[in-house]
Amino acid sequence: MVRGHLTRRGLGLAAAALPWAGVARAGSGDPQVRTAHGPVRGLLRDGIATFLGIPYGAAARFDLPGPPPAWRAPFTADRYGPASPQRGSEPDQSEDCLRLNVWTPGVDAARRPVLVYVHGGAYATGSGSSPLTDGTRLSARGDVVVVTLNHRLGPLGYAYLDRLAPGFRHTGNLGQLDLVLALEWVRTHAARFGGDPDRVTVFGQSGGGAKIATLMATPAAASLFHRVLTMSGQQVTASGPLNATRRAGVWLDALGLSPDRAAEARTLPVERLIEAAGATDPILGGALYFGPVMDGLSLPRHPFWPDAPAQSAHIPMILGNTREETLAFLGNDPANQGLTWDVLPSRLTPAQMRLDVAPEAVVAWYRENHPALTPDEVLIRATTAGRSWRAAVIEAEARAAQGAPARVYQLDWPARMPSGRTGAYHTSDIPLMFDTLSAPGSGAIGPQAQAMADLMSDLLVRHARTGSPDGPGLPPWTPYSLDRRETLILDLPPRMQDDPRGDERAFFARIPYVQPGT
């Protein structure tokens, strides 16, 4: 089998990837595993057997994924595979992107817990190849198997064409079905990599958490994972087929195609498909939103509305957010610093709030109830509550009402942004969970940052091992209830708090909520 990232080009960029920094190329003495599709040869790094870029599937454009072509000679798994074509900074992109990476302390019969990480970037960008999600330290410290992966994104994974033209059944959720195939690969191969197929934890940040929430309501994913942890990523409702079809129509129009010519999208250069996704979204404004579709086929219901999915009620779940999520999106822009009360409402746009609410009413409420906050601080507090934290509360409430409550956290430990501003911002939890504080972009500050990473990666490992994060360093972590709204504040020291920021929660609960994109 020829490696796709050595033979293909994506978005006009050379597809050849650089070898993993600091690691020798795989050789005859390196760890080998025979998969169902052929043997793979990895690397030994810091005592961890590492396999990068293993093909877990293959798919023609807009078709269901299936197994990859088999190979006979050992597949050299010494470099990350390509990411799905996308806008952004991923240097190695290809439609041949169904690849995953495995870190394991031993290719043996130890049956360790398996942690499968689903990357963020909404449904449009990202990959499982970030230095922040390198699984080496997490695998070593926890004696666990760590998996990261890539899948189809943007219109390749989520454009819903089924109602516009024949031959596009299951489009709208192909990216999710790629994840199902990856989890099936994990179930088949976990024991061969020293893992336990009956103790698989899926965890993910931002869009990764949203994808996991959607998998919790996806029938094909039932029984493929046994614990869940979502970090700043929720999916309450999916796109309905009507709005998803409207978006697909706008996308086809940007390609210069009418619905009766939709089949031509199968053969256009992939660069054009990604460029056309920048067309204006007919519902939200901004670039087109592509995400899961409640199509009645692979996704028969909304992920967490009007209730939590019954198929996942038995799965232990942790979910949470960071205290200043939107610093990551707004905090590096000088235009969002030194605001006045007169200017602030113009910053609380529907795109930032993700709620249909008058910005003047939001500003008036904060000025009355939190008079010590500055306009800059209200911008971050209000947008964090509206676009991220609100959905986490809804999911936690749904689980509590179901009788299968989640454990809920709020990360308060601060990190430093490129602008110099500090706070618990969106993505600042990733290096703490993976214990990758030295990776570029971690934002870790202070002499106690390693203690915070120890705390968070250890609770993740315990959750994966037993289904409970309880253990040294944590107070008793009571599941979330509608009466008390118990929340673990992740800081040093960590502490339990009932209904943190409860007045904000109550205020925003009065505003009708619909997930963006529905």
Coordinates of C-alpha atoms in Angstrom, one line a residue:
M1 CA 0.0 0.0 0.0
V2 CA 1.3 3.5 -0.9
R3 CA 1.0 6.1 1.8
G4 CA -1.5 8.7 0.6
H5 CA 0.4 11.7 2.0
L6 CA 3.3 10.8 -0.1
T7 CA 1.3 10.6 -3.3
R8 CA -1.4 13.2 -3.1
R9 CA -1.7 17.0 -2.9
G10 CA -4.3 18.9 -0.9
L11 CA -5.4 22.5 -1.3
G12 CA -2.4 23.3 -3.5
L13 CA 0.1 22.3 -0.7
A14 CA 2.7 19.7 -1.1
A15 CA 1.4 16.7 0.8
A16 CA 4.7 15.3 2.0
A17 CA 4.8 15.4 5.8
L18 CA 7.9 16.1 7.8
P19 CA 9.1 13.1 9.9
W20 CA 8.1 13.4 13.6
A21 CA 10.7 15.7 15.2
G22 CA 13.2 13.9 17.5
V23 CA 12.2 10.4 16.4
A24 CA 14.2 8.0 14.2
R25 CA 12.5 6.5 11.2
A26 CA 11.0 3.1 11.9
G27 CA 13.4 0.1 11.6
S28 CA 13.4 -3.6 11.8
G29 CA 13.8 -3.6 15.6
D30 CA 10.7 -1.4 16.2
P31 CA 7.3 -2.6 17.6
Q32 CA 5.1 -4.4 15.1
V33 CA 1.4 -5.3 15.2
R34 CA -0.6 -7.3 12.7
T35 CA -3.9 -5.5 12.0
A36 CA -6.9 -6.9 10.1
H37 CA -5.7 -5.0 7.1
G38 CA -1.9 -5.8 7.3
P39 CA 1.1 -5.5 9.6
V40 CA 2.2 -2.1 10.9
R41 CA 5.6 -1.1 12.2
G42 CA 5.9 1.8 14.6
L43 CA 8.5 3.5 16.8
L44 CA 9.7 3.2 20.4
R45 CA 9.8 6.7 21.9
D46 CA 10.5 7.3 25.6
G47 CA 9.5 3.7 26.3
I48 CA 6.1 4.1 24.5
A49 CA 5.3 2.1 21.4
T50 CA 4.1 4.7 18.9
F51 CA 2.2 4.1 15.6
L52 CA 1.4 7.1 13.5
G53 CA -0.8 7.5 10.5
I54 CA -2.4 4.0 10.4
P55 CA -5.2 3.8 7.8
Y56 CA -8.4 2.8 9.5
G57 CA -10.7 3.3 6.5
A58 CA -11.1 4.6 3.0
A59 CA -13.9 6.4 1.3
A60 CA -14.7 7.8 -2.1
R61 CA -15.9 11.4 -2.0
F62 CA -19.4 11.6 -0.6
D63 CA -19.6 7.9 0.0
L64 CA -19.8 5.8 3.2
P65 CA -16.5 4.8 4.6
G66 CA -15.3 1.3 4.5
P67 CA -12.1 -0.7 5.3
P68 CA -8.8 0.4 3.7
P69 CA -7.2 -1.6 1.0
A70 CA -5.2 -4.5 2.5
W71 CA -1.4 -4.5 2.4
R72 CA 1.2 -7.3 2.9
A73 CA 4.5 -5.6 3.6
P74 CA 4.7 -3.8 7.0
F75 CA 3.1 -0.4 6.9
T76 CA 5.7 2.1 8.2
A77 CA 3.7 4.0 10.9
D78 CA 6.3 6.6 11.7
R79 CA 4.6 9.9 10.7
Y80 CA 1.2 11.4 11.0
G81 CA -1.3 10.9 8.2
P82 CA -2.9 13.8 6.3
A83 CA -5.7 15.9 7.7
S84 CA -9.0 16.3 5.9
P85 CA -8.9 19.2 3.3
Q86 CA -9.8 22.4 5.1
R87 CA -9.0 26.1 5.5
G88 CA -6.4 26.8 8.1
S89 CA -2.9 25.9 9.0
E90 CA -2.8 22.1 8.6
P91 CA 0.2 21.6 6.3
D92 CA -0.6 18.1 5.1
Q93 CA -4.0 17.6 3.7
S94 CA -5.6 14.9 1.5
E95 CA -9.0 13.3 1.0
D96 CA -7.2 10.1 2.0
C97 CA -7.4 11.2 5.6
L98 CA -8.9 8.3 7.5
R99 CA -5.9 7.7 9.7
L100 CA -5.3 7.2 13.4
N101 CA -2.4 7.2 15.8
V102 CA -1.7 4.9 18.7
W103 CA 0.5 5.2 21.8
T104 CA 0.8 2.2 24.1
P105 CA 3.2 1.2 26.9
G106 CA 3.3 -2.3 25.5
V107 CA 2.2 -4.5 22.6
D108 CA 1.1 -7.2 25.0
A109 CA -1.9 -8.8 26.7
A110 CA -2.2 -6.2 29.5
R111 CA -5.7 -5.0 28.5
R112 CA -5.2 -1.4 29.5
P113 CA -7.9 1.3 29.3
V114 CA -8.1 2.9 25.8
L115 CA -8.6 6.7 25.5
V116 CA -9.7 7.9 22.0
Y117 CA -9.4 11.6 21.5
V118 CA -11.6 13.4 19.0
H119 CA -10.1 16.7 17.8
G120 CA -11.7 20.1 17.9
G121 CA -12.0 22.8 15.2
A122 CA -15.8 22.7 15.0
Y123 CA -16.7 20.4 12.1
A124 CA -14.4 22.3 9.7
T125 CA -10.8 22.3 10.8
G126 CA -8.2 20.5 12.9
S127 CA -6.5 17.1 13.1
G128 CA -5.3 14.5 15.6
S129 CA -1.7 15.5 14.9
S130 CA -1.2 18.6 17.2
P131 CA 1.8 18.5 19.6
L132 CA -0.7 19.4 22.3
T133 CA -2.4 16.0 21.8
D134 CA 0.7 13.9 21.6
G135 CA -0.2 10.8 23.6
T136 CA 3.3 9.9 24.9
R137 CA 3.2 11.3 28.4
L138 CA -0.5 10.4 29.0
S139 CA 0.1 6.8 27.9
A140 CA 3.2 6.5 30.1
R141 CA 1.9 8.2 33.3
G142 CA -1.5 6.3 33.2
D143 CA -0.4 3.0 31.7
V144 CA -3.1 3.5 29.1
V145 CA -3.5 3.2 25.3
V146 CA -4.1 6.6 23.6
V147 CA -5.6 7.1 20.2
T148 CA -6.0 10.2 18.1
L149 CA -7.5 10.4 14.6
N150 CA -8.5 12.3 11.6
H151 CA -11.9 12.2 9.7
R152 CA -13.7 14.1 7.0
L153 CA -14.5 17.7 7.7
G154 CA -16.5 20.6 6.2
P155 CA -18.5 19.8 3.1
L156 CA -16.7 16.6 2.5
G157 CA -18.0 15.3 5.8
Y158 CA -21.2 17.2 6.5
A159 CA -22.7 18.7 3.3
Y160 CA -26.3 17.3 3.1
L161 CA -27.1 16.6 -0.5
D162 CA -29.6 13.8 -0.2
R163 CA -32.7 16.0 -0.8
L164 CA -31.1 17.8 -3.7
A165 CA -29.9 15.0 -5.9
P166 CA -29.9 11.2 -6.1
G167 CA -26.9 9.2 -5.1
F168 CA -26.0 11.2 -2.0
R169 CA -27.6 9.1 0.7
H170 CA -26.0 9.5 4.2
T171 CA -24.3 12.8 3.2
G172 CA -24.6 15.2 6.1
N173 CA -23.1 12.8 8.6
L174 CA -20.2 11.1 6.8
G175 CA -17.7 12.7 9.2
Q176 CA -19.6 11.1 12.1
L177 CA -19.7 7.8 10.3
D178 CA -15.9 8.0 9.9
L179 CA -15.7 8.3 13.7
V180 CA -17.9 5.2 14.0
L181 CA -15.6 3.3 11.7
A182 CA -12.5 4.5 13.7
L183 CA -14.2 3.2 16.9
E184 CA -15.0 -0.1 15.3
W185 CA -11.3 -0.3 14.4
V186 CA -10.4 0.3 18.0
R187 CA -12.8 -2.4 19.2
T188 CA -11.2 -4.9 16.7
H189 CA -7.6 -3.9 17.4
A190 CA -7.4 -2.7 21.0
A191 CA -6.2 -6.0 22.4
R192 CA -3.5 -6.2 19.8
F193 CA -2.1 -2.9 21.0
G194 CA -2.2 -3.8 24.7
G195 CA -5.6 -2.3 25.3
D196 CA -9.0 -3.4 26.5
P197 CA -11.8 -3.2 24.0
D198 CA -14.3 -3.2 26.8
R199 CA -12.9 -0.1 28.4
V200 CA -12.9 2.5 25.7
T201 CA -13.2 6.2 26.7
V202 CA -13.9 8.9 24.1
F203 CA -12.9 12.4 25.0
G204 CA -12.6 15.5 23.0
Q205 CA -12.4 19.3 23.2
S206 CA -14.6 21.9 21.5
G207 CA -15.9 20.4 18.2
G208 CA -14.5 17.1 19.4
G209 CA -16.8 17.2 22.4
A210 CA -19.7 18.1 20.1
K211 CA -19.0 15.2 17.9
I212 CA -18.9 12.9 20.9
A213 CA -22.3 14.3 22.1
T214 CA -23.7 13.5 18.7
L215 CA -22.2 9.9 18.8
M216 CA -24.1 9.4 22.1
A217 CA -27.3 9.6 20.0
T218 CA -26.0 7.8 17.0
P219 CA -27.3 4.2 16.9
A220 CA -24.3 2.9 14.9
A221 CA -22.0 4.0 17.8
A222 CA -23.9 2.2 20.5
S223 CA -21.6 -0.2 22.4
L224 CA -18.4 1.2 20.8
F225 CA -17.4 3.3 23.9
H226 CA -17.9 3.0 27.6
R227 CA -17.0 6.3 29.2
V228 CA -17.2 9.9 27.9
L229 CA -15.4 13.2 28.7
T230 CA -16.3 16.3 26.8
M231 CA -14.2 19.5 27.2
S232 CA -15.9 22.8 26.2
G233 CA -17.8 21.0 23.5
Q234 CA -21.6 20.4 23.3
Q235 CA -24.2 19.5 20.7
V236 CA -27.7 20.0 22.0
T237 CA -29.5 20.0 18.6
A238 CA -28.3 18.9 15.1
S239 CA -29.2 20.7 11.9
G240 CA -32.6 19.8 10.6
P241 CA -32.8 18.5 7.1
L242 CA -34.5 21.7 5.8
N243 CA -31.8 24.1 6.9
A244 CA -29.0 21.6 6.0
T245 CA -30.5 21.4 2.5
R246 CA -30.6 25.2 2.3
R247 CA -26.9 25.3 3.2
A248 CA -26.0 22.6 0.6
G249 CA -27.9 24.6 -2.0
V250 CA -25.9 27.7 -1.3
W251 CA -22.7 25.7 -1.4
L252 CA -23.6 24.2 -4.8
D253 CA -24.5 27.6 -6.1
A254 CA -21.0 28.9 -5.0
L255 CA -19.6 26.0 -7.0
G256 CA -21.6 27.1 -10.0
L257 CA -23.7 23.9 -9.9
S258 CA -27.5 23.5 -10.0
P259 CA -28.9 20.5 -8.1
D260 CA -29.3 18.5 -11.3
R261 CA -25.5 18.9 -11.7
A262 CA -24.6 18.0 -8.1
A263 CA -22.9 14.8 -9.2
E264 CA -20.1 17.0 -10.7
A265 CA -19.1 17.9 -7.2
R266 CA -17.6 14.4 -7.0
T267 CA -14.9 15.2 -9.5
L268 CA -14.2 18.9 -9.0
P269 CA -10.8 19.8 -7.5
V270 CA -11.0 19.6 -3.7
E271 CA -9.7 23.2 -3.4
R272 CA -12.9 24.5 -5.0
L273 CA -15.1 22.5 -2.6
I274 CA -13.3 24.1 0.4
E275 CA -13.3 27.6 -1.1
A276 CA -17.1 27.4 -1.8
A277 CA -17.7 26.6 1.9
G278 CA -16.8 30.2 2.5
A279 CA -20.1 31.3 1.0
T280 CA -22.4 33.2 3.3
D281 CA -24.5 31.0 5.6
P282 CA -28.2 31.6 4.9
I283 CA -29.2 31.1 8.6
L284 CA -26.2 32.3 10.7
G285 CA -24.3 34.6 8.4
G286 CA -20.6 34.2 8.2
A287 CA -19.1 31.2 6.4
L288 CA -21.3 28.2 5.8
Y289 CA -21.9 26.0 8.8
F290 CA -21.6 22.2 8.2
G291 CA -22.3 19.9 11.0
P292 CA -24.4 16.8 12.0
V293 CA -27.8 16.5 10.4
M294 CA -30.9 14.9 12.0
D295 CA -31.5 12.9 8.8
G296 CA -33.6 10.1 10.1
L297 CA -31.0 7.6 8.9
S298 CA -27.7 7.7 10.8
L299 CA -28.9 10.3 13.3
P300 CA -32.6 9.8 14.1
R301 CA -32.9 12.4 16.8
H302 CA -31.2 15.5 18.3
P303 CA -28.2 14.7 20.5
F304 CA -29.5 16.3 23.7
W305 CA -33.0 17.6 23.0
P306 CA -35.7 17.3 24.2
D307 CA -33.9 14.9 26.5
A308 CA -30.6 13.0 26.9
P309 CA -30.3 10.0 24.5
A310 CA -31.5 6.8 26.1
Q311 CA -28.8 4.7 24.3
S312 CA -26.1 6.4 26.3
A313 CA -27.8 6.6 29.7
H314 CA -25.5 3.9 31.1
I315 CA -22.3 5.6 30.1
P316 CA -20.4 7.5 32.8
M317 CA -20.0 11.1 31.6
I318 CA -17.8 14.1 32.6
L319 CA -18.5 17.4 30.9
G320 CA -17.2 20.9 31.5
N321 CA -16.1 24.2 30.3
T322 CA -13.5 26.8 31.0
R323 CA -14.4 30.0 32.9
E324 CA -13.3 32.5 30.2
E325 CA -13.9 30.4 27.1
T326 CA -14.2 33.3 24.7
L327 CA -10.9 34.9 25.6
A328 CA -9.6 32.5 22.9
F329 CA -11.7 34.1 20.2
L330 CA -11.9 37.7 21.4
G331 CA -9.0 38.3 23.7
N332 CA -6.3 38.7 21.2
D333 CA -8.1 41.5 19.3
P334 CA -7.1 45.0 20.5
A335 CA -10.5 46.2 19.3
N336 CA -12.0 44.2 22.2
Q337 CA -9.9 45.9 24.9
G338 CA -10.6 49.2 26.5
L339 CA -14.3 49.0 25.6
T340 CA -16.9 51.5 26.7
W341 CA -20.4 50.7 27.8
D342 CA -21.7 52.5 24.7
V343 CA -19.6 50.3 22.4
L344 CA -20.1 47.0 24.2
P345 CA -23.5 46.1 22.7
S346 CA -22.1 46.2 19.2
R347 CA -19.7 43.4 20.3
L348 CA -22.5 41.2 21.6
T349 CA -23.5 40.1 18.1
P350 CA -25.7 37.0 17.4
A351 CA -22.6 35.4 15.9
Q352 CA -20.8 35.8 19.3
M353 CA -23.7 35.3 21.6
R354 CA -25.3 32.4 19.7
L355 CA -28.6 33.5 21.2
D356 CA -31.5 35.6 19.9
V357 CA -31.2 38.3 22.6
A358 CA -31.0 42.1 22.6
P359 CA -27.4 43.0 23.5
E360 CA -28.6 46.1 25.4
A361 CA -30.6 43.8 27.7
V362 CA -27.5 41.7 28.4
V363 CA -25.4 44.7 29.2
A364 CA -28.1 46.2 31.5
W365 CA -28.4 43.0 33.4
Y366 CA -24.6 42.7 34.0
R367 CA -24.4 46.4 35.0
E368 CA -27.2 45.9 37.6
N369 CA -26.1 42.6 39.0
H370 CA -22.3 42.7 38.6
P371 CA -21.4 46.4 38.8
A372 CA -17.8 45.8 39.5
L373 CA -17.2 44.2 36.1
T374 CA -15.7 46.3 33.3
P375 CA -17.1 46.3 29.8
D376 CA -14.1 44.1 28.7
E377 CA -15.0 41.6 31.4
V378 CA -18.7 41.6 30.6
L379 CA -17.8 40.9 26.9
I380 CA -16.0 37.7 27.9
R381 CA -18.5 36.7 30.6
A382 CA -21.6 37.2 28.5
T383 CA -20.2 35.5 25.3
T384 CA -18.9 32.6 27.3
A385 CA -22.3 32.1 28.9
G386 CA -24.2 32.4 25.7
R387 CA -22.1 30.5 23.1
S388 CA -20.6 27.7 25.2
W389 CA -21.5 27.4 28.9
R390 CA -25.3 27.5 28.3
A391 CA -25.2 24.3 26.2
A392 CA -23.1 22.5 28.8
V393 CA -25.8 23.4 31.4
I394 CA -28.5 22.0 29.1
E395 CA -26.7 18.7 28.6
A396 CA -26.0 18.4 32.4
E397 CA -29.7 19.1 33.2
A398 CA -30.8 16.5 30.6
R399 CA -28.6 13.9 32.1
A400 CA -29.8 14.7 35.6
A401 CA -33.4 14.6 34.6
Q402 CA -32.7 11.2 32.9
G403 CA -31.4 9.8 36.2
A404 CA -27.9 9.3 34.7
P405 CA -26.3 12.5 35.8
A406 CA -22.9 13.7 34.6
R407 CA -20.0 15.0 36.6
V408 CA -19.6 18.6 35.7
Y409 CA -16.5 20.8 36.0
Q410 CA -15.4 24.4 35.4
L411 CA -11.7 25.0 34.8
D412 CA -10.5 28.2 36.6
W413 CA -6.8 27.6 36.3
P414 CA -5.4 30.4 34.1
A415 CA -3.1 30.2 31.1
R416 CA -1.4 33.0 29.1
M417 CA -2.5 33.9 25.5
P418 CA -0.3 35.4 22.8
S419 CA -1.7 38.8 23.6
G420 CA -0.4 38.5 27.2
R421 CA -3.9 38.3 28.7
T422 CA -4.5 35.4 31.1
G423 CA -7.5 33.3 31.9
A424 CA -9.0 29.9 31.6
Y425 CA -9.7 30.2 27.9
H426 CA -11.0 27.8 25.2
T427 CA -8.3 25.1 24.6
S428 CA -6.3 25.8 27.7
D429 CA -7.5 22.5 29.2
I430 CA -5.9 20.4 26.4
P431 CA -2.3 20.5 27.6
L432 CA -3.5 19.9 31.1
M433 CA -5.4 16.7 30.2
F434 CA -2.6 15.4 28.0
D435 CA 0.2 16.6 30.2
T436 CA 1.8 18.4 27.2
L437 CA 2.7 21.6 29.0
S438 CA 6.0 22.1 27.0
A439 CA 4.2 21.8 23.6
P440 CA 3.9 25.0 21.5
G441 CA 0.7 26.8 22.3
S442 CA 0.1 25.3 25.7
G443 CA 0.0 28.7 27.4
A444 CA 1.1 27.1 30.7
I445 CA 2.3 29.6 33.3
G446 CA 3.5 29.4 36.9
P447 CA 5.4 26.9 38.9
Q448 CA 2.3 24.9 39.8
A449 CA 1.2 24.3 36.2
Q450 CA 2.6 20.7 36.3
A451 CA 0.6 20.1 39.5
M452 CA -2.5 21.1 37.6
A453 CA -1.7 18.8 34.7
D454 CA -1.1 16.0 37.2
L455 CA -4.5 16.6 38.7
M456 CA -6.4 16.6 35.4
S457 CA -4.6 13.9 33.5
D458 CA -4.9 11.6 36.6
L459 CA -8.6 12.2 36.9
L460 CA -9.0 11.4 33.2
V461 CA -7.0 8.1 33.6
R462 CA -9.1 7.1 36.7
H463 CA -12.3 7.8 34.8
A464 CA -11.0 5.7 31.9
R465 CA -9.9 2.9 34.2
T466 CA -12.9 2.6 36.5
G467 CA -15.7 4.9 35.2
S468 CA -15.1 7.2 38.2
P469 CA -12.6 10.1 38.4
D470 CA -12.6 10.0 42.3
G471 CA -9.2 9.7 43.9
P472 CA -6.2 11.5 45.4
G473 CA -6.2 15.3 45.1
L474 CA -9.9 15.7 44.4
P475 CA -12.7 16.4 46.8
P476 CA -15.7 13.9 46.6
W477 CA -17.1 14.8 43.1
T478 CA -20.9 14.6 43.4
P479 CA -22.8 14.1 40.1
Y480 CA -24.8 17.1 38.9
S481 CA -28.3 17.4 40.2
L482 CA -31.1 19.8 39.4
D483 CA -31.4 20.7 43.1
R484 CA -27.8 21.7 43.8
R485 CA -26.0 21.8 40.4
E486 CA -22.8 20.4 41.9
T487 CA -19.7 21.5 40.0
L488 CA -16.0 20.7 40.5
I489 CA -13.9 23.9 40.2
L490 CA -10.6 22.8 38.7
D491 CA -8.0 24.9 40.3
L492 CA -5.4 24.5 43.0
P493 CA -6.8 23.4 45.3
P494 CA -9.8 22.0 43.5
R495 CA -13.2 22.4 45.3
M496 CA -16.8 21.6 44.9
Q497 CA -19.3 24.4 44.4
D498 CA -23.1 24.4 44.0
D499 CA -24.4 26.3 41.0
P500 CA -21.4 28.5 40.3
R501 CA -22.5 31.7 38.5
G502 CA -26.0 30.7 39.3
D503 CA -27.5 34.1 38.7
E504 CA -26.0 34.2 35.1
R505 CA -27.4 30.7 34.6
A506 CA -30.8 31.7 35.6
F507 CA -30.7 34.9 33.5
F508 CA -29.7 33.1 30.3
A509 CA -32.1 30.2 31.0
R510 CA -34.9 32.7 30.3
I511 CA -33.7 33.2 26.7
P512 CA -34.9 30.6 24.2
Y513 CA -31.9 28.4 23.1
V514 CA -31.4 26.7 19.8
Q515 CA -28.0 25.2 18.8
P516 CA -26.4 27.2 16.0
G517 CA -27.1 25.5 12.7
T518 CA -30.5 24.0 13.4

